[in-house]
Coordinates of C-alpha atoms and ligand atoms in Angstrom, one line a residue:
X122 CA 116.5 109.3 85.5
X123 CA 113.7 111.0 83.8
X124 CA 115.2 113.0 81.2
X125 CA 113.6 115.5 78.9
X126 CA 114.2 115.2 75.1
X127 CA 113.8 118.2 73.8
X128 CA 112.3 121.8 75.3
X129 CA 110.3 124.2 73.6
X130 CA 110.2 127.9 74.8
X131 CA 107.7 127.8 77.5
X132 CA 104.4 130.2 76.3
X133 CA 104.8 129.8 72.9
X134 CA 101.8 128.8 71.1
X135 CA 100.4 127.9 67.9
X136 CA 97.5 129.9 66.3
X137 CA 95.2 128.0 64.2
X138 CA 93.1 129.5 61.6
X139 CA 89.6 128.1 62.1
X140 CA 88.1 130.7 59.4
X141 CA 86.3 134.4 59.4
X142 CA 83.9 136.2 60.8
X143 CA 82.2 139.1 59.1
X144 CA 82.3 141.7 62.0
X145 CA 80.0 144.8 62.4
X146 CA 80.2 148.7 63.1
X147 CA 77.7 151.3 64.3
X148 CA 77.5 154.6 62.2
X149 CA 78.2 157.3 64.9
X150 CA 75.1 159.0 63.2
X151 CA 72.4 157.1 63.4
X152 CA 73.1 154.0 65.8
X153 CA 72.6 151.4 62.8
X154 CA 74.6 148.2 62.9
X155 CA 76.1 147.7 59.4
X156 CA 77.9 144.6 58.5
X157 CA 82.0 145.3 58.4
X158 CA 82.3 145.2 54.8
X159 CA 79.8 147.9 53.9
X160 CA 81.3 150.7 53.5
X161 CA 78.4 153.2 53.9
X162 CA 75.7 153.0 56.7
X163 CA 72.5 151.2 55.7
X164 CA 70.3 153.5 57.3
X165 CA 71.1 157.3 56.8
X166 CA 73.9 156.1 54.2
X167 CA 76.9 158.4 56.3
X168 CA 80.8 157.0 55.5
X169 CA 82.2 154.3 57.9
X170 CA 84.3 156.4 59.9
X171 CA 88.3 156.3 59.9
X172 CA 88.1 155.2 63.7
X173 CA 85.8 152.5 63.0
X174 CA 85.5 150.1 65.7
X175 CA 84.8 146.6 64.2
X176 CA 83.0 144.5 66.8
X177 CA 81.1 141.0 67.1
X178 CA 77.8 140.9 66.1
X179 CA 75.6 138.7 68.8
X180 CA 74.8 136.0 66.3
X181 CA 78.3 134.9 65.3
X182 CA 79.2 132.8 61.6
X183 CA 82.1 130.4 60.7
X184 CA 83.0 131.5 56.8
X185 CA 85.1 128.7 55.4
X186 CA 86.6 127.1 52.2
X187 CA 86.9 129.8 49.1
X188 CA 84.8 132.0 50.6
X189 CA 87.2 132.9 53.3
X190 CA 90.2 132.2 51.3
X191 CA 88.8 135.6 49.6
X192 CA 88.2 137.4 52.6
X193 CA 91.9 136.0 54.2
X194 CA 93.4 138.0 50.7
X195 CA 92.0 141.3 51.3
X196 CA 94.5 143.9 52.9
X197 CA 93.2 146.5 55.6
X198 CA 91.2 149.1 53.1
X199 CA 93.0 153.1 53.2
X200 CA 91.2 156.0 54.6
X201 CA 92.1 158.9 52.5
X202 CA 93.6 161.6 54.5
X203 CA 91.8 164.3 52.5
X204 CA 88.1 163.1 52.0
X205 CA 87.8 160.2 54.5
X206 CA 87.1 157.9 51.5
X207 CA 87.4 154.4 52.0
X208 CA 89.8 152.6 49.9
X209 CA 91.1 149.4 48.5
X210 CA 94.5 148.4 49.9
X211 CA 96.2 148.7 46.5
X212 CA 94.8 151.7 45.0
X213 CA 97.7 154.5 45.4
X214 CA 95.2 157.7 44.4
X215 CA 91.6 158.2 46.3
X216 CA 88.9 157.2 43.9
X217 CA 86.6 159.9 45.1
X218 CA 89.5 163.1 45.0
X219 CA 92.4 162.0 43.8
X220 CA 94.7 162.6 46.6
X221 CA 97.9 160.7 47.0
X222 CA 96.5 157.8 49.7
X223 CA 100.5 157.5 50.9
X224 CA 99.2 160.0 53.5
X225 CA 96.0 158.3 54.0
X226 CA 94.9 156.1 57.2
X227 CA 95.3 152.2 56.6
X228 CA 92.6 150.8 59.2
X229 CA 93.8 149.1 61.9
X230 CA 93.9 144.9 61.9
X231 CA 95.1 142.4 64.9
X232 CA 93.3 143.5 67.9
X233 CA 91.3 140.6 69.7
X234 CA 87.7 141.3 69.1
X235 CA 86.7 138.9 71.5
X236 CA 86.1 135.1 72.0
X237 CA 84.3 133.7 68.9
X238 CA 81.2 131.3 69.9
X239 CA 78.1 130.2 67.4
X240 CA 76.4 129.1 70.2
X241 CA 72.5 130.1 70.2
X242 CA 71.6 133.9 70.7
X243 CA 68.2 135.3 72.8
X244 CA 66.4 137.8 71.1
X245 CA 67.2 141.3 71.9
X246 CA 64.5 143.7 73.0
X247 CA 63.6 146.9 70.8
X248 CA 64.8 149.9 72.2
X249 CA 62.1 151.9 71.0
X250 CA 58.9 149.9 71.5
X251 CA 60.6 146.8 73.5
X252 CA 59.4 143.8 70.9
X253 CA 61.7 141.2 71.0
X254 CA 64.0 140.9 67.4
X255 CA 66.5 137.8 66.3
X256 CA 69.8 138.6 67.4
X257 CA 70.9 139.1 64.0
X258 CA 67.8 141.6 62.7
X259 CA 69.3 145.3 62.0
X260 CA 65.9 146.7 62.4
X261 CA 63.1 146.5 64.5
X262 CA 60.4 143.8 63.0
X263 CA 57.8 145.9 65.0
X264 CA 58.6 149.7 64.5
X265 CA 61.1 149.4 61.9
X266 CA 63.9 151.6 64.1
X267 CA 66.9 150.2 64.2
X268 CA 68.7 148.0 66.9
X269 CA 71.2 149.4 68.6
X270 CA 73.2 146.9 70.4
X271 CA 74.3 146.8 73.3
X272 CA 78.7 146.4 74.3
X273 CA 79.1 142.5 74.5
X274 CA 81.1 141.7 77.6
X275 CA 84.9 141.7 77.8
X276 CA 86.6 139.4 74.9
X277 CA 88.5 136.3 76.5
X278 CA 92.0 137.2 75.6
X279 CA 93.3 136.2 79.1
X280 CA 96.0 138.6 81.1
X281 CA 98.6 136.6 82.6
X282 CA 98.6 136.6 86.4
X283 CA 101.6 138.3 88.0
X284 CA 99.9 139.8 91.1
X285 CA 101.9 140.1 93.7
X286 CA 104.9 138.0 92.3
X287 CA 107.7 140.8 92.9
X288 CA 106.2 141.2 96.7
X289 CA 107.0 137.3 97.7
X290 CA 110.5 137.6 96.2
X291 CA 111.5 140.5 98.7
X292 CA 110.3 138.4 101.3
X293 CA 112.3 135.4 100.0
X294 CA 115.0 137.9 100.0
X295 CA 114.4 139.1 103.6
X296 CA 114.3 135.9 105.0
X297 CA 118.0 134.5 103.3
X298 CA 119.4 137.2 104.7
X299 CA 118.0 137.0 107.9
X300 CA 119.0 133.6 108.1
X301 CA 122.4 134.2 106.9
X302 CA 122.8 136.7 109.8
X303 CA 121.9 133.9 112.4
X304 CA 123.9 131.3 110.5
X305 CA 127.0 134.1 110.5
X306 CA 125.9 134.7 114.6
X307 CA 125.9 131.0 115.6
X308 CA 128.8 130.1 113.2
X309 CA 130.9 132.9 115.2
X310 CA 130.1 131.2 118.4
X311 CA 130.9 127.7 117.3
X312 CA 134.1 128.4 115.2
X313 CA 135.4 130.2 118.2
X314 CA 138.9 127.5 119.0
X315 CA 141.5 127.6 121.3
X316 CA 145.1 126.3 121.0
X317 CA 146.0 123.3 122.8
X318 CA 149.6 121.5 123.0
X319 CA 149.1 117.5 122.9
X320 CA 150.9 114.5 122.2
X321 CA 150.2 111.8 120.2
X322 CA 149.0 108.9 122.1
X323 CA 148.4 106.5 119.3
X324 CA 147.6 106.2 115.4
X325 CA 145.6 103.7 113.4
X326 CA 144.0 103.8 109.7
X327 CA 141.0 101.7 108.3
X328 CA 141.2 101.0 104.3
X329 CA 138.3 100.6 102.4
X330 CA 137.7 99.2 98.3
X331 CA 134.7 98.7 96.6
X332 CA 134.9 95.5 94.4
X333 CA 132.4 95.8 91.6
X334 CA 131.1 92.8 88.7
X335 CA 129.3 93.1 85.3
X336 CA 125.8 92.3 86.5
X337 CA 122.7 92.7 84.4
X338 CA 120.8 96.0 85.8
X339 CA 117.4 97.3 85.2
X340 CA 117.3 100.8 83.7
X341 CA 114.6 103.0 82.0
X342 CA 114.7 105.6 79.7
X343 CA 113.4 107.5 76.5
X344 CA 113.8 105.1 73.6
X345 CA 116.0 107.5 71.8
X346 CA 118.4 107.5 74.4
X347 CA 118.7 103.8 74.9
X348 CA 122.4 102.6 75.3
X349 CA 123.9 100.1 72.7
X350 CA 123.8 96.2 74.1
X351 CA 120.5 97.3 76.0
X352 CA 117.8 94.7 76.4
X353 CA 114.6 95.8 76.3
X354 CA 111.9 94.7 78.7
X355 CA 108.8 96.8 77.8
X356 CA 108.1 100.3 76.7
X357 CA 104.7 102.6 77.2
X358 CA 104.3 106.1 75.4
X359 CA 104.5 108.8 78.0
X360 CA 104.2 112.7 77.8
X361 CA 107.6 114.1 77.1
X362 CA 107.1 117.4 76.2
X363 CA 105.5 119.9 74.6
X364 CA 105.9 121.7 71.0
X365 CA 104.4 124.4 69.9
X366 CA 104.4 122.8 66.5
X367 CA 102.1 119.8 65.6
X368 CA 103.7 116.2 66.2
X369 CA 103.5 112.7 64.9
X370 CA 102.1 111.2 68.7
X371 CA 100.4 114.7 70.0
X372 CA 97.7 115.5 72.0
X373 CA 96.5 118.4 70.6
X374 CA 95.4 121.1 73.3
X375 CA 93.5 124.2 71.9
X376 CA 92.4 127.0 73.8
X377 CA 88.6 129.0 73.2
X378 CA 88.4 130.3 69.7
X379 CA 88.4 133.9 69.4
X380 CA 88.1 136.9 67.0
X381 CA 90.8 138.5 65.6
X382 CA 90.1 142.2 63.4
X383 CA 91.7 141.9 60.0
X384 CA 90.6 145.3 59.7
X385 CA 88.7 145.0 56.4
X386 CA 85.2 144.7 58.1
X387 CA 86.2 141.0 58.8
X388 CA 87.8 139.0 61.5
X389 CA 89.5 135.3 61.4
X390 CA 89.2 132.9 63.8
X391 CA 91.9 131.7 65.2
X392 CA 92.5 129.2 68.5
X393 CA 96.0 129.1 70.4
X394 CA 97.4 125.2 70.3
X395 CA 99.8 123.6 71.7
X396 CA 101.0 120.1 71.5
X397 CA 101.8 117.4 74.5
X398 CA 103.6 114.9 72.7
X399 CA 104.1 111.6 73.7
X400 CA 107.3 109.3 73.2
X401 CA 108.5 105.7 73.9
X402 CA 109.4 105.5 77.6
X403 CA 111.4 101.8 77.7
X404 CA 112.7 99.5 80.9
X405 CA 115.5 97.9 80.0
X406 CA 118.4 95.2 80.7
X407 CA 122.0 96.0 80.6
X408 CA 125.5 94.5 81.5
X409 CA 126.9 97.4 83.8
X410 CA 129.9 97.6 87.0
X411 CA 127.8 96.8 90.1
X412 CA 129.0 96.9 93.5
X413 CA 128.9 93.1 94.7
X414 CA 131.3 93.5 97.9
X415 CA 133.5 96.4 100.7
X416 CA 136.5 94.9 101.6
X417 CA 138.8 96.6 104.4
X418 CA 141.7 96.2 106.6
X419 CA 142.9 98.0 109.6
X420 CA 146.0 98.7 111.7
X421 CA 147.5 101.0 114.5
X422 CA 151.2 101.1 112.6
X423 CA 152.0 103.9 110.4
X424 CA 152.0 102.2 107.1
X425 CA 148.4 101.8 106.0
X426 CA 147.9 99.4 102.9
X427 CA 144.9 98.1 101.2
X428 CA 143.0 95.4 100.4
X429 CA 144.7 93.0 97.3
X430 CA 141.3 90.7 96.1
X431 CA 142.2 88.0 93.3
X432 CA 140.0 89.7 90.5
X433 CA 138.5 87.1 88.0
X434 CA 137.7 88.8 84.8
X435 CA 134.2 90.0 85.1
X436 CA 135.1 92.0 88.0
X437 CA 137.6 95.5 88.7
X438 CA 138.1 97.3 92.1
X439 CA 135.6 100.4 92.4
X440 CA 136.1 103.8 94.8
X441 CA 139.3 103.4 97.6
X442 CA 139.0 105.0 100.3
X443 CA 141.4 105.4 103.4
X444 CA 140.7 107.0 107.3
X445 CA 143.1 107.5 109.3
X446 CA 142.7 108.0 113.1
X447 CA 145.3 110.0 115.6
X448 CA 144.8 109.7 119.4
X449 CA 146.1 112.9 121.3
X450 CA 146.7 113.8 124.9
X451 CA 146.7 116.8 125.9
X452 CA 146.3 118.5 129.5
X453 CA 145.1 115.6 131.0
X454 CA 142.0 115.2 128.4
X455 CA 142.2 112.4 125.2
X456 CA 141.4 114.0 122.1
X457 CA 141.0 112.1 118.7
X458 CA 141.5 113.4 115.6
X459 CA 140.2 111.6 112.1
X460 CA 141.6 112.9 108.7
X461 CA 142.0 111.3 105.4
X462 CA 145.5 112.9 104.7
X463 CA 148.1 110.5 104.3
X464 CA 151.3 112.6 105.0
X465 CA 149.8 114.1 107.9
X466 CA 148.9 110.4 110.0
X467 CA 152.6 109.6 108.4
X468 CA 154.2 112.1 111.0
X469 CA 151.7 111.5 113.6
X470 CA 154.6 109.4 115.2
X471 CA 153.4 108.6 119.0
X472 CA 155.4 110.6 121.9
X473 CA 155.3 113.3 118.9
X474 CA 154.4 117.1 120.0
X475 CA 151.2 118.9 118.6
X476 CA 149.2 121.8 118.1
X477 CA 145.8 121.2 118.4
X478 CA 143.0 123.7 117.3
X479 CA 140.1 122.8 119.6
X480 CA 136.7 124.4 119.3
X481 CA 133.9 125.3 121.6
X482 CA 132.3 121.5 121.4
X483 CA 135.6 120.5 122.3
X484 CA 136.2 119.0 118.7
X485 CA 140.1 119.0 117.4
X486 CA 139.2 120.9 113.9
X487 CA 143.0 121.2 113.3
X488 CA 146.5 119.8 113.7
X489 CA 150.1 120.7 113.4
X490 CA 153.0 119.2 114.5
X491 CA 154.5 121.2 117.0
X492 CA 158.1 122.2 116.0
Ligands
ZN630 ZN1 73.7 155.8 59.9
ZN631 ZN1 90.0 161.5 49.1
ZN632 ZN1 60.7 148.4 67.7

């Protein structure tokens, strides 16, 4: 009996912060990467535009400890809808007109930038004159124009896989039905009976008791759900489930780290967890009713009775369980009919008349005494 302990809802992660990232845009004007938190381009010096796009430079840093407990503070800055001034989060007025920034533009923050890696970067050829730069130069060692980049591929944010899910349920669907329909065909055919008049040729019954003893039993389970007066025999940790929330025996299981825009030129870096935890998984001993021997009787009179054992005092009588058999004749075939209804064998007096319900196999499915 494997039993589960406790479920968690089944996609539910943990995100982990692992830091931040300062991002990058390109000024519309020039082509010039800028890093995210300036706020004018460092080429031709034109505004960071209200639709910025923040992306991942090709050379990627970790920024922990205070430094990024700064940067985890700042709020996504305000575009003011008048000028196109960049903000600060709190200010309520734009610093370059005065307009009231209630209307203004706060920049967008949450989007998946794309997977976060600090692995080694090549160097990236000029555009202009085709010398190769560090990843992370913003200008051209060579010519001194500046380095466009180009769109890094698709960030790792995976889409769950539903293709073609809906399409096998029809056909699940299709086929029960279809099935159903032969099962309702053939059952048709079968179930067909006819009526037959009979009388009953003999009668018997067969009584049947269990007789059960307290015998120690071997038994496993989670440790938390061990039953009082249980001996234990040896326990091993095994996975019991998983939490989205971190546990005292856990495996941790973390996915690729990846980008996420805070909208204020910076991104953290977070990584989905979740947690397989593990829990005591025990054999044990325990006193419990065990069946240790079937007694039965049988006759071909119409009072059945069962089995009396001598009980000492470990043991008790388990399930009961009676058959009872009637012999019928009827046009010249012998027909026998087995039920476990008591009243019905007690009228089942031989020489009696019967209706029989036989069916197409030329099984007796039903009896009636005849009156
Ligand atoms: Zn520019
Ligand atoms: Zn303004
Ligand atoms: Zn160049």
């Amino acid at each position: 009996m494997n039993k589960v302990i406790k479920k968690t809802g089944v996609g539910i992660v943990a995100r982990k912060s692992l830091g931040y990232t300062q991002l990058e845009w390109t000024c519309p004007r020039c082509g010039t990467r800028n890093p995210g938190a300036e706020k004018v381009c460092l080429s031709c010096g034109g505004p960071q535009p209200e639709d910025v796009k923040f992306e991942q430079p090709l050379e990627q840093e970790l920024i922990s400890g205070e430094e990024a407990q700064q940067i985890a503070a700042r709020k996504p800055d305000i575009h003011c809808g008048f000028c196109g001034t960049r903000n600060p989060a709190e200010a309520e007025t734009c610093r370059q007109c005065g307009a009231d920034l209630k209307e203004g533009v706060q920049r967008k923050a949450g989007e998946v930038v794309g997977a976060f890696s600090t692995a080694a970067v090549e160097d990236v050829a000029c555009p202009a004159c085709g010398s190769p730069n560090p990843a992370a130069a913003r200008y051209c060692r060579t010519c001194g124009s500046p380095l466009t980049k180009t769109p890094p591929p698709a960030p790792a944010a995976a889409a769950p896989k539903t293709r073609s899910r809906s399409a096998m349920l029809v056909i699940a669907a299709v086929l029960i039905v279809a099935i159903l329909g032969c099962l309702l065909v053939i059952g048709g055919v079968f179930n067909r009976t006819s009526e037959v008049v009979g009388t009953v040729e003999s009668a018997g019954w067969q009584t049947r008791l269990v007789l059960e003893a307290l015998q120690p039993v071997e038994r496993a389970d989670w440790r938390e759900n061990l039953p009082g007066g249980a001996q234990v025999l040896g326990c091993e940790y095994r996975f019991a489930f998983t939490s989205d929330e971190p546990q005292p025996v856990a495996t941790e299981v973390c996915g690729t780290p990846y980008t996420v825009d805070q909208g204020t030129g910076f991104g953290e870096v977070v990584q989905d967890c979740v947690y397989q935890v593990y829990a005591e998984y025990c054999r044990y001993s325990i006193l419990d009713w065990t069946e240790v021997d079937t007694l039965t009787l049988s006759g071909s009179d119409s009072n059945p009775v069962f089995p009396q054992p001598q009980l000492s005092s470990d043991q008790r009588i388990g399930s009961r369980q009676a058959v009872y058999q009637i012999v019928f004749r009827a046009d010249g075939e012998t027909y026998t009919y087995e039920t476990s209804d008591e009243s019905l064998f007690r009228q089942a007096q031989p020489g009696s008349r019967w209706i029989l319900d036989v069916n197409s196999r030329g099984r007796v499915v039903r009896v009636q005494p005849s009156r």
